[in-house]
PDB file of C-alpha atoms in Angstrom:
ATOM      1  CA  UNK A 388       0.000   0.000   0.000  1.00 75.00           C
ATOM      2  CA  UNK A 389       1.377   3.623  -0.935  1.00 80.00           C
ATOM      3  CA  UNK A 390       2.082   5.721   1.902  1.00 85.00           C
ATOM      4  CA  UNK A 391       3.387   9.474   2.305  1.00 89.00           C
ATOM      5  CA  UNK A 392       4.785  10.529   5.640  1.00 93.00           C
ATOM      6  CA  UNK A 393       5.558  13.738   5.917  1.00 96.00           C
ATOM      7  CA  UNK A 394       7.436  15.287   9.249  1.00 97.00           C
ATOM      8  CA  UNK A 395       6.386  17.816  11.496  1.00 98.00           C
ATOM      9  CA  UNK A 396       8.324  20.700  13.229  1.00 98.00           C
ATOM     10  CA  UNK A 397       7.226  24.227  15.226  1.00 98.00           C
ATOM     11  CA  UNK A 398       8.381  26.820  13.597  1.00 98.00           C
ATOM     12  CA  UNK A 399       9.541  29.590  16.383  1.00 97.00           C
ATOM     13  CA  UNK A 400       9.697  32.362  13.732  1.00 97.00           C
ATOM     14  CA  UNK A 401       6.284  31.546  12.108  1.00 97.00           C
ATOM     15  CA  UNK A 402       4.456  30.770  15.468  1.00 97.00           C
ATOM     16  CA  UNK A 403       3.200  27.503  13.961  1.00 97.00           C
ATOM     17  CA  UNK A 404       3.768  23.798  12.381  1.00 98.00           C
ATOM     18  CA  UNK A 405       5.575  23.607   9.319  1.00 98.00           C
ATOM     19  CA  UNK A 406       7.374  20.771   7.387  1.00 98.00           C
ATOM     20  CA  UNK A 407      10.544  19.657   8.341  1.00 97.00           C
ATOM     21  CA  UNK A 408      12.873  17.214  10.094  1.00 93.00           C
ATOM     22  CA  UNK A 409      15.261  17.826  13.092  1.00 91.00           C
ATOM     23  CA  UNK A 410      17.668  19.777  12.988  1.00 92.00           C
ATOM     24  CA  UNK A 411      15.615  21.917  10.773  1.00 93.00           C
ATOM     25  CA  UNK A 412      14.134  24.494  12.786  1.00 95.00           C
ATOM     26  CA  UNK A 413      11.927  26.406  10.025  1.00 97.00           C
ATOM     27  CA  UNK A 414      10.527  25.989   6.751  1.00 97.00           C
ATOM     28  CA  UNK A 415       8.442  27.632   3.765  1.00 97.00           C
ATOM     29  CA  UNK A 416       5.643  24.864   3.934  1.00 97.00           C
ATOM     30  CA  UNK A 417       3.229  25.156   6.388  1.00 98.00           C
ATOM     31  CA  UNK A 418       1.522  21.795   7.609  1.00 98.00           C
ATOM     32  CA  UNK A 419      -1.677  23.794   6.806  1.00 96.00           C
ATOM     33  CA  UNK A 420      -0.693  25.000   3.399  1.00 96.00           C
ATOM     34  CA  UNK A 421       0.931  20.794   3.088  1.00 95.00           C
ATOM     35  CA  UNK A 422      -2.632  19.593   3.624  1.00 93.00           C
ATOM     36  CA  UNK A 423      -4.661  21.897   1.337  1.00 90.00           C
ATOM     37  CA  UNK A 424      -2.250  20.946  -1.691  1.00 89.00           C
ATOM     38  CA  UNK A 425      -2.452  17.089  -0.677  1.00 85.00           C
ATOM     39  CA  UNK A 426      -6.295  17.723  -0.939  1.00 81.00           C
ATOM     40  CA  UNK A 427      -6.254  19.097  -4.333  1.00 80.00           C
ATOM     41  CA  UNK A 428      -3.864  16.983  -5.507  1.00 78.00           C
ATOM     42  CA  UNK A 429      -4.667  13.847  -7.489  1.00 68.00           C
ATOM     43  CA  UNK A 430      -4.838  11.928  -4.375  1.00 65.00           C
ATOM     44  CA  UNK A 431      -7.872  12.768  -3.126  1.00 58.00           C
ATOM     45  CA  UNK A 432      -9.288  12.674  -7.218  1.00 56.00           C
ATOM     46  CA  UNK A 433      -7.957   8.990  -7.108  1.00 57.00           C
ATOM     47  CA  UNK A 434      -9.565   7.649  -4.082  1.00 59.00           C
ATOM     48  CA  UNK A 435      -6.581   5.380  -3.684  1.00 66.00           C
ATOM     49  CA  UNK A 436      -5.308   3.497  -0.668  1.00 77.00           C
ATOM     50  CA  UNK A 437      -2.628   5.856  -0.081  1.00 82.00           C
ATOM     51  CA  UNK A 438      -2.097   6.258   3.667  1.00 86.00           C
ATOM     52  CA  UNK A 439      -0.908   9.510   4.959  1.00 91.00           C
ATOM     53  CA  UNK A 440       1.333   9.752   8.113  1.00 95.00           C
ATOM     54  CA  UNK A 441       1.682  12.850   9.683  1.00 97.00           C
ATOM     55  CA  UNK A 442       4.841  12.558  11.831  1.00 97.00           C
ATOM     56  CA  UNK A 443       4.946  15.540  14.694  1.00 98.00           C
ATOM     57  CA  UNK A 444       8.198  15.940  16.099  1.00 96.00           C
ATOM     58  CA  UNK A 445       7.791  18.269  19.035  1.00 96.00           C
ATOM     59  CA  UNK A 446       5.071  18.950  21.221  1.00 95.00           C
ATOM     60  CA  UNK A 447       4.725  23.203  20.211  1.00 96.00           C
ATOM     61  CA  UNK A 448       4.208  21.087  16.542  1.00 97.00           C
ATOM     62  CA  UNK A 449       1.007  18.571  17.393  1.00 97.00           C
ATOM     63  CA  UNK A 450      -0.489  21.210  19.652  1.00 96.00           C
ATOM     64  CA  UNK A 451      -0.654  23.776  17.255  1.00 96.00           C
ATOM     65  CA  UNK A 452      -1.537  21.444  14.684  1.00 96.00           C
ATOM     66  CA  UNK A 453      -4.591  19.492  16.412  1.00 95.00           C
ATOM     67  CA  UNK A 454      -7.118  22.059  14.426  1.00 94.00           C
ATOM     68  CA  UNK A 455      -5.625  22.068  11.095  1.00 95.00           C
ATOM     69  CA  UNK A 456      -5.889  18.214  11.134  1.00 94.00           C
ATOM     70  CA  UNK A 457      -9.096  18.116  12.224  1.00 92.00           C
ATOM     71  CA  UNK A 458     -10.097  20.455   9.995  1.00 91.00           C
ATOM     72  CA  UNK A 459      -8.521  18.590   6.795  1.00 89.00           C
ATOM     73  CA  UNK A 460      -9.887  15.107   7.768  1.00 88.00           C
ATOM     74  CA  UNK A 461     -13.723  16.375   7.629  1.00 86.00           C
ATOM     75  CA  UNK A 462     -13.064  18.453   4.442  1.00 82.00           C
ATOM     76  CA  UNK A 463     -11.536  15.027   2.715  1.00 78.00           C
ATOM     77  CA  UNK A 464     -12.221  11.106   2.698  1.00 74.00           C
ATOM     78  CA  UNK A 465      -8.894   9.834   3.325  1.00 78.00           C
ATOM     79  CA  UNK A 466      -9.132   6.201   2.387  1.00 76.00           C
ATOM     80  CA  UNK A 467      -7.807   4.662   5.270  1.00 80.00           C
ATOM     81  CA  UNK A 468      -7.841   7.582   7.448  1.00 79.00           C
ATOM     82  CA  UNK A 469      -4.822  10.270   8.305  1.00 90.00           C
ATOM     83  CA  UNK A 470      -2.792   8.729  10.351  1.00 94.00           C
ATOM     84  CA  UNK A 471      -0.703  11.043  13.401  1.00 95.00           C
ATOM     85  CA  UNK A 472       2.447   9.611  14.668  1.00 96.00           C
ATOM     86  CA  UNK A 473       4.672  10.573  17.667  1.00 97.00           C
ATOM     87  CA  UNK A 474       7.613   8.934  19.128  1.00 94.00           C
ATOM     88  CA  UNK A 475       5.879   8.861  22.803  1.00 94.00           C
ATOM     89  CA  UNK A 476       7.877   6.259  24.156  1.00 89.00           C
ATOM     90  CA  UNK A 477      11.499   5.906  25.411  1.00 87.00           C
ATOM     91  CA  UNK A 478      12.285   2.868  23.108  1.00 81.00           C
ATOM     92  CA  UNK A 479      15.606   0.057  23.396  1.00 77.00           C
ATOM     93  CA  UNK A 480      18.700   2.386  23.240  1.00 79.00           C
ATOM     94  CA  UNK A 481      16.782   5.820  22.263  1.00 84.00           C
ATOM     95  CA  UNK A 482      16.805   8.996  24.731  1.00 88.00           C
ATOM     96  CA  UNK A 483      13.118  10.360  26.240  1.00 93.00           C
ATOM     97  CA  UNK A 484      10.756  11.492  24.882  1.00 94.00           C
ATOM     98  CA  UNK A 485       9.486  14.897  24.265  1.00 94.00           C
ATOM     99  CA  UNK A 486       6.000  14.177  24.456  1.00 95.00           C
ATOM    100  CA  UNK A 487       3.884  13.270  27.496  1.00 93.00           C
ATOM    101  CA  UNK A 488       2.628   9.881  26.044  1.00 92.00           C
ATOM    102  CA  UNK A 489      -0.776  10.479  27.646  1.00 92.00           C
ATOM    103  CA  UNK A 490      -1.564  13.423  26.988  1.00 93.00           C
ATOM    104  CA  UNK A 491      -0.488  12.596  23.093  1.00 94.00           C
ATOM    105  CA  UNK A 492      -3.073  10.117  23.172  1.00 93.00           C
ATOM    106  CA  UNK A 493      -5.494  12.016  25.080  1.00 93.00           C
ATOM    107  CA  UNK A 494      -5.231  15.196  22.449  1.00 93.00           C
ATOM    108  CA  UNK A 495      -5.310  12.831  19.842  1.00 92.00           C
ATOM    109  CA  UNK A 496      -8.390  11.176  20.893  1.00 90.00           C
ATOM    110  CA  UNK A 497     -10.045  14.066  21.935  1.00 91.00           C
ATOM    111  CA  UNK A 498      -9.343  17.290  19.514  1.00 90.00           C
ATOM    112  CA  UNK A 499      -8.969  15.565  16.397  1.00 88.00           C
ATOM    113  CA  UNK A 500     -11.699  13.213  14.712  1.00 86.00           C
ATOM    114  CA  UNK A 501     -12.332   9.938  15.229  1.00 85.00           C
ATOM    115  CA  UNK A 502     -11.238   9.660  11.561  1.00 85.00           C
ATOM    116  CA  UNK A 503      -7.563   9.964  12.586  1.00 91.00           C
ATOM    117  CA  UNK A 504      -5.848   7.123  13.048  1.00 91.00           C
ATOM    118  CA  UNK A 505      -3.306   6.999  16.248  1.00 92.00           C
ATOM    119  CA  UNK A 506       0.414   5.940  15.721  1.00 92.00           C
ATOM    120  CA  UNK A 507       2.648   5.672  18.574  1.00 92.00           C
ATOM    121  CA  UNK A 508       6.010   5.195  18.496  1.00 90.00           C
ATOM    122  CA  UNK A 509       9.121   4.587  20.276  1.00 85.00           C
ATOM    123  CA  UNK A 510      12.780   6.627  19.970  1.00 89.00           C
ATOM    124  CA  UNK A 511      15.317   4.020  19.704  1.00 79.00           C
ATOM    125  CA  UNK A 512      18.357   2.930  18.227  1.00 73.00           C
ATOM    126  CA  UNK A 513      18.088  -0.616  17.369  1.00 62.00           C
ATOM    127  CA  UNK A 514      16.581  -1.993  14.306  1.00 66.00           C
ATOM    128  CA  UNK A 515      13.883  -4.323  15.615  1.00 64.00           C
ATOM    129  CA  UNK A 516      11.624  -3.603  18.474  1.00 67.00           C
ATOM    130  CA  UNK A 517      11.671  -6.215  21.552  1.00 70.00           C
ATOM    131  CA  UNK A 518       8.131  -7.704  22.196  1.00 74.00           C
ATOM    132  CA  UNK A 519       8.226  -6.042  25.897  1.00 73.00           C
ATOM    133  CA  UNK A 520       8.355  -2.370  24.094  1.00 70.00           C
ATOM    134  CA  UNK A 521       5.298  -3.730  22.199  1.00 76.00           C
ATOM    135  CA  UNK A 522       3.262  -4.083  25.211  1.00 80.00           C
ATOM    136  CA  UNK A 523       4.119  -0.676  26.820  1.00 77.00           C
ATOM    137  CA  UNK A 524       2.067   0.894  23.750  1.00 76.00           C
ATOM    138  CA  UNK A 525      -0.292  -1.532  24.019  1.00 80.00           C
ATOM    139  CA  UNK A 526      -1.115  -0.572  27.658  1.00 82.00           C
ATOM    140  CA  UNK A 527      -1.223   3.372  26.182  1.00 79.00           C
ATOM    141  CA  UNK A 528      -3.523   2.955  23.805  1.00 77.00           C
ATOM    142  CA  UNK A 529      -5.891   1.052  25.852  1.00 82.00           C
ATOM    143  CA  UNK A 530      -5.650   3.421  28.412  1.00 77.00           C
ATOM    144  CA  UNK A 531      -6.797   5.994  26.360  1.00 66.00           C
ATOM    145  CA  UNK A 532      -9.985   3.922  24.778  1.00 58.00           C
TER     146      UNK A 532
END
């Protein structure tokens, strides 16, 4: 299945989420301005099963962003739903992470749509994840059902 991810950052200078991966601190594209073009793009003509991952990298960036998505999933039919990911979980080998895990889900579950589809994951630095990491999402997302 076709996917586009596309990574999220808060822009200080602009006062909201653009595009971008760290170390990138700022960028042109807006996530707002992202979405509208995705919408008019052939991929919403297509009705494929293209999913789309938005990946927020900072807190400042899914905060300010929980409108704009909301927004953009009842304006579209995304096939199989927009997916939001975070790294909310300290993983095998990765440092912390910025986001309060429960509060991601929480936000997520609560200012989005039910459209949306939740993606947590882990910073690590290994290139599998241990079946114990598995079950520390597991308990997250059923504590927020």
């Amino acid at each position: 299945m076709p996917a586009i991810e596309a990574d999220i950052i808060y822009s200080e200078n602009q006062q909201q989420a653009v595009m971008g991966h760290p170390p990138q601190t700022d960028s042109a594209l807006t996530l707002d301005s992202f979405l509208q073009q995705l919408l008019r793009s052939e991929f919403q003509s297509h009705q494929t099963q293209t999913i789309v991952k938005l990946e927020f990298k900072s807190q400042s960036a899914f905060d300010t962003s929980l409108d704009i998505v909301a927004r953009s999933v009842e304006k579209t039919q995304f096939p199989v739903g927009l997916w939001i990911n975070a790294d909310v979980v300290r993983g095998p080998g990765g440092g912390a992470s910025v986001f309060d895990a429960g509060a991601f889900v929480e936000l997520a579950l609560t200012r989005t749509s039910e459209k949306v589809v939740l993606s947590l994951g882990w910073t690590l630095q290994l290139e599998f994840i241990p079946r114990r990491w598995c079950s520390q999402c597991t308990r997250l997302c059923r504590a927020g059902a």
